[in-house]
Amino acid sequence: MRRVTAVAPEVRGVLSVVVPCFNEEQVLEAFNRELHVRLLELGIPYEVVYVDDGSTDSTLSLLRRFASCDHHIRYLSLSRNFGKEASMLAGLRESTGDQVVLMDADLQHPPAFMGRMLELQREGYDQVVARRSRDHDGRIRTLFSRGYYRLVNHWAEVELVDGAGDFRLLSRRAVDALLDLEERNRFSKGLFSWIGFTTAFFDYADTPRSGGSSKWSYRKLLNYAVDGLVSFNSRPLRLAIHIGLLLSCLAFLYAAWTIGAVLIGGITAPGYVTLLVAITGFGGMQMVLLGLIGEYVGRVYNESKQRPHYLVRERTPSDVARPPTLRARSS
Ligand code: UDP
Ligand code: MG
């Protein structure tokens, strides 16, 4: 944890809470109630920005109802499911607060911690990050995660902290810095770290989802892991060159050894196994490295298309009448 000496002026202004939601009908009402209670306890001006990420259940109708009952609540509904990264970005763009808390809708990010976040923010931090324990993760998943973080932190330019996810408070300047990063392939964990600013961490015990189901499959997790590795540097490409050189050297040595053996002892065994292993092994390696290069090319392709990150199909009715400059602080 980094400590700063300069104490920021007494906070604060408005607090925005940004909540991405995808098919969360089972938990949304309980979440909204809990959030409301905690925000009232804080006793500061606030707004809640819900982003419906193309849900196919009744999430959107719940959001409409929340917004019609409480003028602190606004919502956006995206035209389809664009993924959590896009819905967080949409929420951040829409937020107008002097500090913004990002929070999941499934109560795995307990709203009760907002008070702690604000306390730390008052000490002068631009990012206050809630770091979760791994109590509810399986052993194998924990093992993979630990290894993965070690790998990324060794390779990437940015430092990722195990357990530190999207549950965090950001100052307005940190939010503006994030919004200035226009890249299409967004890997938020890395972006949060990339923008820097003073960051405080505090730990909390992981809680299971209070309803509904996680949107993460193992395949999605693997893709996310690859994102983390290739989003912040081109070192894996350098690794491809190193592996290629190493294998060429090994092949050369093996060839020399075989020729030597033939000269000394004549042709003995046909060597089918060696050949097969070499062909399949090298073939596999080449596919992986090609895929790696493809990842980077795909990213360049995506960025070059300059498509918007998401499209909005509906927003809080009272917002529609307002001029765009008042609707969103920066977009
Ligand atoms: N989410 C989203 N779009 C998606 C997937 C998830 O907005 O495509 C939201 C989801 O509604 C939740 C948060 O992102 O509020 C975290 O999702 P989830 O709980 O599935 O992730 P986990 O906690 O398992 O990492
Ligand atoms: Mg969750």
PDB file of N, CA and C in Angstrom, residues 100-103 110-123 125 127-130 166-170 202:
ATOM      1  N   VAL A 100     -16.332   8.257  -7.950  1.00  0.00           N
ATOM      2  CA  VAL A 100     -17.187   7.227  -8.531  1.00  0.00           C
ATOM      3  C   VAL A 100     -16.831   5.873  -7.922  1.00  0.00           C
ATOM      4  N   VAL A 101     -17.852   5.150  -7.482  1.00  0.00           N
ATOM      5  CA  VAL A 101     -17.611   3.784  -7.008  1.00  0.00           C
ATOM      6  C   VAL A 101     -18.141   2.818  -8.071  1.00  0.00           C
ATOM      7  N   LEU A 102     -17.309   1.873  -8.463  1.00  0.00           N
ATOM      8  CA  LEU A 102     -17.727   0.824  -9.398  1.00  0.00           C
ATOM      9  C   LEU A 102     -18.102  -0.402  -8.592  1.00  0.00           C
ATOM     10  N   MET A 103     -19.238  -1.009  -8.911  1.00  0.00           N
ATOM     11  CA  MET A 103     -19.726  -2.090  -8.059  1.00  0.00           C
ATOM     12  C   MET A 103     -20.544  -3.093  -8.859  1.00  0.00           C
ATOM     13  N   PRO A 110     -19.892  -5.694  -1.454  1.00  0.00           N
ATOM     14  CA  PRO A 110     -20.857  -5.182  -0.478  1.00  0.00           C
ATOM     15  C   PRO A 110     -20.875  -3.647  -0.401  1.00  0.00           C
ATOM     16  N   PRO A 111     -22.061  -3.041  -0.612  1.00  0.00           N
ATOM     17  CA  PRO A 111     -22.157  -1.576  -0.557  1.00  0.00           C
ATOM     18  C   PRO A 111     -21.721  -1.014   0.795  1.00  0.00           C
ATOM     19  N   ALA A 112     -21.725  -1.864   1.845  1.00  0.00           N
ATOM     20  CA  ALA A 112     -21.343  -1.386   3.173  1.00  0.00           C
ATOM     21  C   ALA A 112     -19.911  -0.838   3.187  1.00  0.00           C
ATOM     22  N   PHE A 113     -19.078  -1.223   2.206  1.00  0.00           N
ATOM     23  CA  PHE A 113     -17.682  -0.768   2.214  1.00  0.00           C
ATOM     24  C   PHE A 113     -17.482   0.632   1.648  1.00  0.00           C
ATOM     25  N   MET A 114     -18.571   1.230   1.156  1.00  0.00           N
ATOM     26  CA  MET A 114     -18.407   2.571   0.575  1.00  0.00           C
ATOM     27  C   MET A 114     -17.894   3.571   1.603  1.00  0.00           C
ATOM     28  N   GLY A 115     -18.338   3.408   2.862  1.00  0.00           N
ATOM     29  CA  GLY A 115     -17.895   4.314   3.924  1.00  0.00           C
ATOM     30  C   GLY A 115     -16.386   4.252   4.092  1.00  0.00           C
ATOM     31  N   ARG A 116     -15.853   3.022   4.113  1.00  0.00           N
ATOM     32  CA  ARG A 116     -14.397   2.816   4.253  1.00  0.00           C
ATOM     33  C   ARG A 116     -13.658   3.450   3.070  1.00  0.00           C
ATOM     34  N   MET A 117     -14.253   3.273   1.887  1.00  0.00           N
ATOM     35  CA  MET A 117     -13.615   3.837   0.692  1.00  0.00           C
ATOM     36  C   MET A 117     -13.535   5.360   0.789  1.00  0.00           C
ATOM     37  N   LEU A 118     -14.632   5.962   1.222  1.00  0.00           N
ATOM     38  CA  LEU A 118     -14.645   7.422   1.305  1.00  0.00           C
ATOM     39  C   LEU A 118     -13.655   7.927   2.354  1.00  0.00           C
ATOM     40  N   GLU A 119     -13.550   7.160   3.456  1.00  0.00           N
ATOM     41  CA  GLU A 119     -12.585   7.529   4.504  1.00  0.00           C
ATOM     42  C   GLU A 119     -11.178   7.601   3.916  1.00  0.00           C
ATOM     43  N   LEU A 120     -10.814   6.527   3.179  1.00  0.00           N
ATOM     44  CA  LEU A 120      -9.471   6.492   2.603  1.00  0.00           C
ATOM     45  C   LEU A 120      -9.310   7.578   1.546  1.00  0.00           C
ATOM     46  N   GLN A 121     -10.384   7.824   0.813  1.00  0.00           N
ATOM     47  CA  GLN A 121     -10.295   8.848  -0.225  1.00  0.00           C
ATOM     48  C   GLN A 121     -10.023  10.207   0.402  1.00  0.00           C
ATOM     49  N   ARG A 122     -10.617  10.422   1.564  1.00  0.00           N
ATOM     50  CA  ARG A 122     -10.408  11.697   2.262  1.00  0.00           C
ATOM     51  C   ARG A 122      -8.948  11.868   2.678  1.00  0.00           C
ATOM     52  N   GLU A 123      -8.249  10.732   2.836  1.00  0.00           N
ATOM     53  CA  GLU A 123      -6.828  10.827   3.169  1.00  0.00           C
ATOM     54  C   GLU A 123      -6.002  11.246   1.967  1.00  0.00           C
ATOM     55  N   TYR A 125      -6.291   9.674  -1.424  1.00  0.00           N
ATOM     56  CA  TYR A 125      -6.064   8.689  -2.486  1.00  0.00           C
ATOM     57  C   TYR A 125      -7.003   8.909  -3.672  1.00  0.00           C
ATOM     58  N   GLN A 127      -7.426   6.404  -5.981  1.00  0.00           N
ATOM     59  CA  GLN A 127      -8.092   5.109  -6.188  1.00  0.00           C
ATOM     60  C   GLN A 127      -8.109   4.389  -4.845  1.00  0.00           C
ATOM     61  N   VAL A 128      -9.264   3.906  -4.463  1.00  0.00           N
ATOM     62  CA  VAL A 128      -9.350   3.086  -3.256  1.00  0.00           C
ATOM     63  C   VAL A 128      -9.908   1.735  -3.681  1.00  0.00           C
ATOM     64  N   VAL A 129      -9.097   0.711  -3.508  1.00  0.00           N
ATOM     65  CA  VAL A 129      -9.420  -0.590  -4.087  1.00  0.00           C
ATOM     66  C   VAL A 129      -9.759  -1.607  -3.007  1.00  0.00           C
ATOM     67  N   ALA A 130     -10.883  -2.266  -3.156  1.00  0.00           N
ATOM     68  CA  ALA A 130     -11.239  -3.343  -2.233  1.00  0.00           C
ATOM     69  C   ALA A 130     -10.654  -4.644  -2.786  1.00  0.00           C
ATOM     70  N   ASP A 166     -12.677  -4.830  -9.981  1.00  0.00           N
ATOM     71  CA  ASP A 166     -13.298  -3.574 -10.382  1.00  0.00           C
ATOM     72  C   ASP A 166     -13.959  -2.850  -9.219  1.00  0.00           C
ATOM     73  N   PHE A 167     -14.051  -3.511  -8.057  1.00  0.00           N
ATOM     74  CA  PHE A 167     -14.712  -2.877  -6.917  1.00  0.00           C
ATOM     75  C   PHE A 167     -13.772  -1.831  -6.342  1.00  0.00           C
ATOM     76  N   ARG A 168     -13.997  -0.578  -6.711  1.00  0.00           N
ATOM     77  CA  ARG A 168     -13.087   0.470  -6.277  1.00  0.00           C
ATOM     78  C   ARG A 168     -13.735   1.840  -6.357  1.00  0.00           C
ATOM     79  N   LEU A 169     -13.133   2.766  -5.641  1.00  0.00           N
ATOM     80  CA  LEU A 169     -13.566   4.158  -5.732  1.00  0.00           C
ATOM     81  C   LEU A 169     -12.514   4.918  -6.530  1.00  0.00           C
ATOM     82  N   LEU A 170     -12.972   5.754  -7.450  1.00  0.00           N
ATOM     83  CA  LEU A 170     -12.049   6.536  -8.266  1.00  0.00           C
ATOM     84  C   LEU A 170     -12.373   8.014  -8.111  1.00  0.00           C
ATOM     85  N   PHE A 202      -7.687  -2.070   0.601  1.00  0.00           N
ATOM     86  CA  PHE A 202      -8.083  -2.689   1.869  1.00  0.00           C
ATOM     87  C   PHE A 202      -8.697  -4.044   1.546  1.00  0.00           C
TER      88      PHE A 202
END
